[in-house]
Amino acid sequence: MPAIRLAALGDSFVEGRGDPGLDGPFHGWVPRLADQLGIPRRGVLNLGVYQATTQDVVDGQLPAVLARKPPMIVVNVGVNDLVSDYDPERFRRNLGTIYSSLRGMDTTVFTASYPDIPKNLAVPDAFRSLLRDRFAEANSVLREITVATGTLCLDLTAMPGWAEARVWAADGIHPNAAGHQLFADQLTEFAARATGLVQPALLVGG
């Protein structure tokens, strides 16, 4: 069993949906990030699953990662909670379980805030407003939990590019190839600045 150096937990954003692959159904930001960090593909564990919720990560993906204890973990999950059967208490509890469980492992844990996906959706204005309130609440909860657990959180609401249509697939929910590349680039730079995991000279465009 090869040593896992990078593990990714979450939903279809982690799976790579929106970015068709040459050697599989999707490519996505996970292998792009691994390439930029110099991690061979055999050292990557991508557990992202379409329509996964925070409960799915707690029940299935989290135990798999805890058993492997990789040095770098990235978690991106929650959008499916927010756009469907949203339960604020369950959402908070699950995020707390995920990030507190990963804390204390000999690893560095990353996540990212939720961008303004409701802006992209063809939904009635009243529902868009409801979703935006949920996303704002979710980002507040995420900030609170990541600070408490020492998780490094990339704030996509403050990063360039995510308000532009060019980075989103036609469904408005998933990034396209440009969006997945943008996330890989931004997370690589964030990791370099936050931890020194990557030398700035190795950054794409650096």
PDB file of C-alpha atoms in Angstrom:
ATOM      1  CA  MET A   1       0.000   0.000   0.000  1.00  0.00           C
ATOM      2  CA  PRO A   2       1.681   3.271  -1.105  1.00  0.00           C
ATOM      3  CA  ALA A   3       2.153   6.058   1.408  1.00  0.00           C
ATOM      4  CA  ILE A   4      -0.500   8.741   0.978  1.00  0.00           C
ATOM      5  CA  ARG A   5       0.921  12.272   1.016  1.00  0.00           C
ATOM      6  CA  LEU A   6      -2.224  14.179   0.024  1.00  0.00           C
ATOM      7  CA  ALA A   7      -5.824  13.268   0.840  1.00  0.00           C
ATOM      8  CA  ALA A   8      -8.912  15.161  -0.293  1.00  0.00           C
ATOM      9  CA  LEU A   9     -12.349  14.762   1.285  1.00  0.00           C
ATOM     10  CA  GLY A  10     -15.631  16.153   0.073  1.00  0.00           C
ATOM     11  CA  ASP A  11     -18.167  16.362  -2.703  1.00  0.00           C
ATOM     12  CA  SER A  12     -18.148  16.800  -6.477  1.00  0.00           C
ATOM     13  CA  PHE A  13     -15.876  19.836  -6.222  1.00  0.00           C
ATOM     14  CA  VAL A  14     -13.238  17.472  -4.851  1.00  0.00           C
ATOM     15  CA  GLU A  15     -14.218  14.749  -7.324  1.00  0.00           C
ATOM     16  CA  GLY A  16     -13.343  17.155 -10.147  1.00  0.00           C
ATOM     17  CA  ARG A  17     -16.769  17.473 -11.753  1.00  0.00           C
ATOM     18  CA  GLY A  18     -16.908  20.186 -14.392  1.00  0.00           C
ATOM     19  CA  ASP A  19     -13.378  19.391 -15.598  1.00  0.00           C
ATOM     20  CA  PRO A  20     -13.474  16.384 -17.977  1.00  0.00           C
ATOM     21  CA  GLY A  21     -10.441  14.129 -17.699  1.00  0.00           C
ATOM     22  CA  LEU A  22      -8.353  12.322 -20.287  1.00  0.00           C
ATOM     23  CA  ASP A  23      -7.724   9.211 -18.169  1.00  0.00           C
ATOM     24  CA  GLY A  24     -10.982   9.190 -16.206  1.00  0.00           C
ATOM     25  CA  PRO A  25     -14.370  10.896 -16.001  1.00  0.00           C
ATOM     26  CA  PHE A  26     -12.928  13.999 -14.318  1.00  0.00           C
ATOM     27  CA  HIS A  27      -9.597  15.702 -13.747  1.00  0.00           C
ATOM     28  CA  GLY A  28     -10.094  18.553 -11.280  1.00  0.00           C
ATOM     29  CA  TRP A  29      -7.959  20.499  -8.854  1.00  0.00           C
ATOM     30  CA  VAL A  30      -6.695  17.569  -6.759  1.00  0.00           C
ATOM     31  CA  PRO A  31      -4.234  16.138  -9.327  1.00  0.00           C
ATOM     32  CA  ARG A  32      -3.352  19.683 -10.407  1.00  0.00           C
ATOM     33  CA  LEU A  33      -2.482  20.534  -6.805  1.00  0.00           C
ATOM     34  CA  ALA A  34      -0.483  17.321  -6.418  1.00  0.00           C
ATOM     35  CA  ASP A  35       1.516  18.149  -9.541  1.00  0.00           C
ATOM     36  CA  GLN A  36       2.319  21.622  -8.253  1.00  0.00           C
ATOM     37  CA  LEU A  37       3.404  20.190  -4.896  1.00  0.00           C
ATOM     38  CA  GLY A  38       5.532  17.509  -6.550  1.00  0.00           C
ATOM     39  CA  ILE A  39       3.388  14.675  -5.157  1.00  0.00           C
ATOM     40  CA  PRO A  40       3.160  11.589  -7.409  1.00  0.00           C
ATOM     41  CA  ARG A  41      -0.321  10.422  -8.279  1.00  0.00           C
ATOM     42  CA  ARG A  42       0.185   7.168  -6.338  1.00  0.00           C
ATOM     43  CA  GLY A  43       0.567   9.325  -3.233  1.00  0.00           C
ATOM     44  CA  VAL A  44      -2.864  10.969  -3.645  1.00  0.00           C
ATOM     45  CA  LEU A  45      -6.124   9.761  -2.123  1.00  0.00           C
ATOM     46  CA  ASN A  46      -9.174  11.522  -3.583  1.00  0.00           C
ATOM     47  CA  LEU A  47     -12.369  10.558  -1.774  1.00  0.00           C
ATOM     48  CA  GLY A  48     -14.604  13.211  -3.355  1.00  0.00           C
ATOM     49  CA  VAL A  49     -18.065  11.908  -4.272  1.00  0.00           C
ATOM     50  CA  TYR A  50     -20.876  13.534  -6.227  1.00  0.00           C
ATOM     51  CA  GLN A  51     -23.649  14.893  -3.959  1.00  0.00           C
ATOM     52  CA  ALA A  52     -21.713  14.078  -0.762  1.00  0.00           C
ATOM     53  CA  THR A  53     -22.848  15.995   2.312  1.00  0.00           C
ATOM     54  CA  THR A  54     -21.046  16.740   5.550  1.00  0.00           C
ATOM     55  CA  GLN A  55     -22.780  13.668   7.003  1.00  0.00           C
ATOM     56  CA  ASP A  56     -21.367  11.499   4.212  1.00  0.00           C
ATOM     57  CA  VAL A  57     -17.870  12.753   4.993  1.00  0.00           C
ATOM     58  CA  VAL A  58     -18.305  12.047   8.696  1.00  0.00           C
ATOM     59  CA  ASP A  59     -19.708   8.565   8.099  1.00  0.00           C
ATOM     60  CA  GLY A  60     -17.476   7.319   5.284  1.00  0.00           C
ATOM     61  CA  GLN A  61     -14.609   9.513   4.198  1.00  0.00           C
ATOM     62  CA  LEU A  62     -13.291  10.658   7.557  1.00  0.00           C
ATOM     63  CA  PRO A  63     -12.556   7.149   8.908  1.00  0.00           C
ATOM     64  CA  ALA A  64     -10.653   6.290   5.711  1.00  0.00           C
ATOM     65  CA  VAL A  65      -8.386   9.321   6.083  1.00  0.00           C
ATOM     66  CA  LEU A  66      -7.859   8.861   9.815  1.00  0.00           C
ATOM     67  CA  ALA A  67      -6.587   5.365   9.068  1.00  0.00           C
ATOM     68  CA  ARG A  68      -3.989   6.665   6.580  1.00  0.00           C
ATOM     69  CA  LYS A  69      -2.788   9.846   8.374  1.00  0.00           C
ATOM     70  CA  PRO A  70      -1.364  11.700   5.347  1.00  0.00           C
ATOM     71  CA  PRO A  71       0.770  14.826   5.937  1.00  0.00           C
ATOM     72  CA  MET A  72      -1.611  17.060   3.937  1.00  0.00           C
ATOM     73  CA  ILE A  73      -5.405  16.947   3.911  1.00  0.00           C
ATOM     74  CA  VAL A  74      -7.829  19.191   2.033  1.00  0.00           C
ATOM     75  CA  VAL A  75     -11.536  19.209   2.892  1.00  0.00           C
ATOM     76  CA  ASN A  76     -14.227  20.822   0.756  1.00  0.00           C
ATOM     77  CA  VAL A  77     -17.783  19.912   1.641  1.00  0.00           C
ATOM     78  CA  GLY A  78     -21.047  21.589   2.609  1.00  0.00           C
ATOM     79  CA  VAL A  79     -22.612  22.982  -0.549  1.00  0.00           C
ATOM     80  CA  ASN A  80     -24.965  19.994  -0.850  1.00  0.00           C
ATOM     81  CA  ASP A  81     -26.114  20.614   2.719  1.00  0.00           C
ATOM     82  CA  LEU A  82     -26.800  24.262   1.919  1.00  0.00           C
ATOM     83  CA  VAL A  83     -28.796  23.765  -1.278  1.00  0.00           C
ATOM     84  CA  SER A  84     -30.986  20.875  -0.131  1.00  0.00           C
ATOM     85  CA  ASP A  85     -31.991  19.595   3.310  1.00  0.00           C
ATOM     86  CA  TYR A  86     -30.217  22.275   5.342  1.00  0.00           C
ATOM     87  CA  ASP A  87     -30.105  21.753   9.090  1.00  0.00           C
ATOM     88  CA  PRO A  88     -27.885  24.438  10.698  1.00  0.00           C
ATOM     89  CA  GLU A  89     -27.212  22.417  13.860  1.00  0.00           C
ATOM     90  CA  ARG A  90     -26.331  19.266  11.955  1.00  0.00           C
ATOM     91  CA  PHE A  91     -24.116  21.296   9.614  1.00  0.00           C
ATOM     92  CA  ARG A  92     -22.218  22.873  12.526  1.00  0.00           C
ATOM     93  CA  ARG A  93     -21.918  19.552  14.344  1.00  0.00           C
ATOM     94  CA  ASN A  94     -20.581  17.734  11.302  1.00  0.00           C
ATOM     95  CA  LEU A  95     -18.020  20.407  10.451  1.00  0.00           C
ATOM     96  CA  GLY A  96     -16.904  20.377  14.068  1.00  0.00           C
ATOM     97  CA  THR A  97     -16.517  16.593  13.963  1.00  0.00           C
ATOM     98  CA  ILE A  98     -14.561  16.653  10.715  1.00  0.00           C
ATOM     99  CA  TYR A  99     -12.039  19.323  11.638  1.00  0.00           C
ATOM    100  CA  SER A 100     -11.632  18.388  15.297  1.00  0.00           C
ATOM    101  CA  SER A 101     -11.032  14.735  14.318  1.00  0.00           C
ATOM    102  CA  LEU A 102      -8.297  15.728  11.883  1.00  0.00           C
ATOM    103  CA  ARG A 103      -6.692  18.010  14.435  1.00  0.00           C
ATOM    104  CA  GLY A 104      -3.732  16.519  16.246  1.00  0.00           C
ATOM    105  CA  MET A 105      -2.739  14.181  13.437  1.00  0.00           C
ATOM    106  CA  ASP A 106       0.800  14.768  12.196  1.00  0.00           C
ATOM    107  CA  THR A 107      -0.640  16.667   9.262  1.00  0.00           C
ATOM    108  CA  THR A 108      -1.676  20.053   7.905  1.00  0.00           C
ATOM    109  CA  VAL A 109      -5.376  20.489   7.147  1.00  0.00           C
ATOM    110  CA  PHE A 110      -6.727  22.942   4.584  1.00  0.00           C
ATOM    111  CA  THR A 111     -10.186  23.993   3.526  1.00  0.00           C
ATOM    112  CA  ALA A 112     -11.801  26.903   1.696  1.00  0.00           C
ATOM    113  CA  SER A 113     -14.785  29.149   2.262  1.00  0.00           C
ATOM    114  CA  TYR A 114     -17.889  28.905   0.098  1.00  0.00           C
ATOM    115  CA  PRO A 115     -17.949  31.233  -2.925  1.00  0.00           C
ATOM    116  CA  ASP A 116     -21.116  32.966  -4.114  1.00  0.00           C
ATOM    117  CA  ILE A 117     -22.554  29.986  -5.983  1.00  0.00           C
ATOM    118  CA  PRO A 118     -26.149  31.270  -5.587  1.00  0.00           C
ATOM    119  CA  LYS A 119     -25.184  34.144  -7.908  1.00  0.00           C
ATOM    120  CA  ASN A 120     -24.668  31.620 -10.720  1.00  0.00           C
ATOM    121  CA  LEU A 121     -27.937  29.730 -10.381  1.00  0.00           C
ATOM    122  CA  ALA A 122     -31.088  30.185 -12.477  1.00  0.00           C
ATOM    123  CA  VAL A 123     -33.447  30.297  -9.502  1.00  0.00           C
ATOM    124  CA  PRO A 124     -36.106  32.758  -8.320  1.00  0.00           C
ATOM    125  CA  ASP A 125     -34.716  35.808  -6.547  1.00  0.00           C
ATOM    126  CA  ALA A 126     -36.339  34.852  -3.243  1.00  0.00           C
ATOM    127  CA  PHE A 127     -34.649  31.458  -3.254  1.00  0.00           C
ATOM    128  CA  ARG A 128     -31.345  33.024  -4.291  1.00  0.00           C
ATOM    129  CA  SER A 129     -31.599  35.365  -1.308  1.00  0.00           C
ATOM    130  CA  LEU A 130     -32.321  32.412   0.987  1.00  0.00           C
ATOM    131  CA  LEU A 131     -29.315  30.526  -0.352  1.00  0.00           C
ATOM    132  CA  ARG A 132     -27.053  33.545   0.059  1.00  0.00           C
ATOM    133  CA  ASP A 133     -28.099  33.828   3.687  1.00  0.00           C
ATOM    134  CA  ARG A 134     -27.251  30.163   4.173  1.00  0.00           C
ATOM    135  CA  PHE A 135     -23.867  30.538   2.479  1.00  0.00           C
ATOM    136  CA  ALA A 136     -23.040  33.567   4.627  1.00  0.00           C
ATOM    137  CA  GLU A 137     -24.029  31.670   7.767  1.00  0.00           C
ATOM    138  CA  ALA A 138     -21.986  28.664   6.641  1.00  0.00           C
ATOM    139  CA  ASN A 139     -18.900  30.797   6.087  1.00  0.00           C
ATOM    140  CA  SER A 140     -19.280  32.266   9.552  1.00  0.00           C
ATOM    141  CA  VAL A 141     -19.538  28.784  11.098  1.00  0.00           C
ATOM    142  CA  LEU A 142     -16.594  27.560   9.020  1.00  0.00           C
ATOM    143  CA  ARG A 143     -14.397  30.463  10.141  1.00  0.00           C
ATOM    144  CA  GLU A 144     -15.262  29.804  13.771  1.00  0.00           C
ATOM    145  CA  ILE A 145     -14.496  26.086  13.572  1.00  0.00           C
ATOM    146  CA  THR A 146     -11.314  26.391  11.531  1.00  0.00           C
ATOM    147  CA  VAL A 147      -9.886  28.955  13.939  1.00  0.00           C
ATOM    148  CA  ALA A 148     -10.741  26.712  16.890  1.00  0.00           C
ATOM    149  CA  THR A 149      -9.159  23.638  15.297  1.00  0.00           C
ATOM    150  CA  GLY A 150      -6.144  25.247  13.652  1.00  0.00           C
ATOM    151  CA  THR A 151      -7.389  24.395  10.158  1.00  0.00           C
ATOM    152  CA  LEU A 152      -6.000  26.641   7.409  1.00  0.00           C
ATOM    153  CA  CYS A 153      -8.894  28.189   5.486  1.00  0.00           C
ATOM    154  CA  LEU A 154      -8.475  29.821   2.084  1.00  0.00           C
ATOM    155  CA  ASP A 155     -11.095  32.570   1.837  1.00  0.00           C
ATOM    156  CA  LEU A 156     -12.460  32.279  -1.690  1.00  0.00           C
ATOM    157  CA  THR A 157     -14.815  35.195  -1.061  1.00  0.00           C
ATOM    158  CA  ALA A 158     -11.741  37.438  -0.989  1.00  0.00           C
ATOM    159  CA  MET A 159      -9.797  35.760  -3.808  1.00  0.00           C
ATOM    160  CA  PRO A 160      -9.832  37.064  -7.395  1.00  0.00           C
ATOM    161  CA  GLY A 161     -11.612  35.192 -10.154  1.00  0.00           C
ATOM    162  CA  TRP A 162     -14.484  33.464  -8.375  1.00  0.00           C
ATOM    163  CA  ALA A 163     -17.070  36.102  -9.280  1.00  0.00           C
ATOM    164  CA  GLU A 164     -16.278  35.640 -12.990  1.00  0.00           C
ATOM    165  CA  ALA A 165     -18.380  33.405 -15.244  1.00  0.00           C
ATOM    166  CA  ARG A 166     -15.250  32.147 -17.007  1.00  0.00           C
ATOM    167  CA  VAL A 167     -14.345  29.808 -14.100  1.00  0.00           C
ATOM    168  CA  TRP A 168     -17.731  28.082 -13.828  1.00  0.00           C
ATOM    169  CA  ALA A 169     -19.275  25.205 -15.754  1.00  0.00           C
ATOM    170  CA  ALA A 170     -22.650  25.680 -17.425  1.00  0.00           C
ATOM    171  CA  ASP A 171     -24.525  24.432 -14.352  1.00  0.00           C
ATOM    172  CA  GLY A 172     -23.124  27.294 -12.249  1.00  0.00           C
ATOM    173  CA  ILE A 173     -22.333  24.938  -9.371  1.00  0.00           C
ATOM    174  CA  HIS A 174     -19.099  23.278 -10.456  1.00  0.00           C
ATOM    175  CA  PRO A 175     -15.920  24.984 -11.619  1.00  0.00           C
ATOM    176  CA  ASN A 176     -14.805  24.265 -15.171  1.00  0.00           C
ATOM    177  CA  ALA A 177     -11.201  23.411 -16.067  1.00  0.00           C
ATOM    178  CA  ALA A 178     -10.170  27.051 -15.573  1.00  0.00           C
ATOM    179  CA  GLY A 179     -11.855  27.112 -12.171  1.00  0.00           C
ATOM    180  CA  HIS A 180     -10.198  23.912 -10.989  1.00  0.00           C
ATOM    181  CA  GLN A 181      -6.845  25.264 -12.149  1.00  0.00           C
ATOM    182  CA  LEU A 182      -7.511  28.550 -10.358  1.00  0.00           C
ATOM    183  CA  PHE A 183      -8.252  26.725  -7.113  1.00  0.00           C
ATOM    184  CA  ALA A 184      -5.122  24.591  -7.416  1.00  0.00           C
ATOM    185  CA  ASP A 185      -3.023  27.713  -8.055  1.00  0.00           C
ATOM    186  CA  GLN A 186      -4.535  29.656  -5.179  1.00  0.00           C
ATOM    187  CA  LEU A 187      -4.277  26.760  -2.738  1.00  0.00           C
ATOM    188  CA  THR A 188      -0.644  26.141  -3.717  1.00  0.00           C
ATOM    189  CA  GLU A 189       0.198  29.780  -3.053  1.00  0.00           C
ATOM    190  CA  PHE A 190      -1.789  29.747   0.188  1.00  0.00           C
ATOM    191  CA  ALA A 191       0.078  26.637   1.360  1.00  0.00           C
ATOM    192  CA  ALA A 192       3.400  28.250   0.529  1.00  0.00           C
ATOM    193  CA  ARG A 193       2.612  31.397   2.461  1.00  0.00           C
ATOM    194  CA  ALA A 194       0.991  29.657   5.410  1.00  0.00           C
ATOM    195  CA  THR A 195       3.352  26.742   5.943  1.00  0.00           C
ATOM    196  CA  GLY A 196       6.358  26.925   3.637  1.00  0.00           C
ATOM    197  CA  LEU A 197       5.326  23.605   2.093  1.00  0.00           C
ATOM    198  CA  VAL A 198       6.216  24.956  -1.342  1.00  0.00           C
ATOM    199  CA  GLN A 199       8.947  27.368  -2.346  1.00  0.00           C
ATOM    200  CA  PRO A 200       7.528  30.520  -4.044  1.00  0.00           C
ATOM    201  CA  ALA A 201       9.747  29.906  -7.091  1.00  0.00           C
ATOM    202  CA  LEU A 202       7.822  26.697  -7.789  1.00  0.00           C
ATOM    203  CA  LEU A 203       4.461  28.407  -7.918  1.00  0.00           C
ATOM    204  CA  VAL A 204       2.699  28.562 -11.254  1.00  0.00           C
ATOM    205  CA  GLY A 205       3.254  32.033 -12.647  1.00  0.00           C
ATOM    206  CA  GLY A 206       5.735  32.814  -9.851  1.00  0.00           C
TER     207      GLY A 206
END
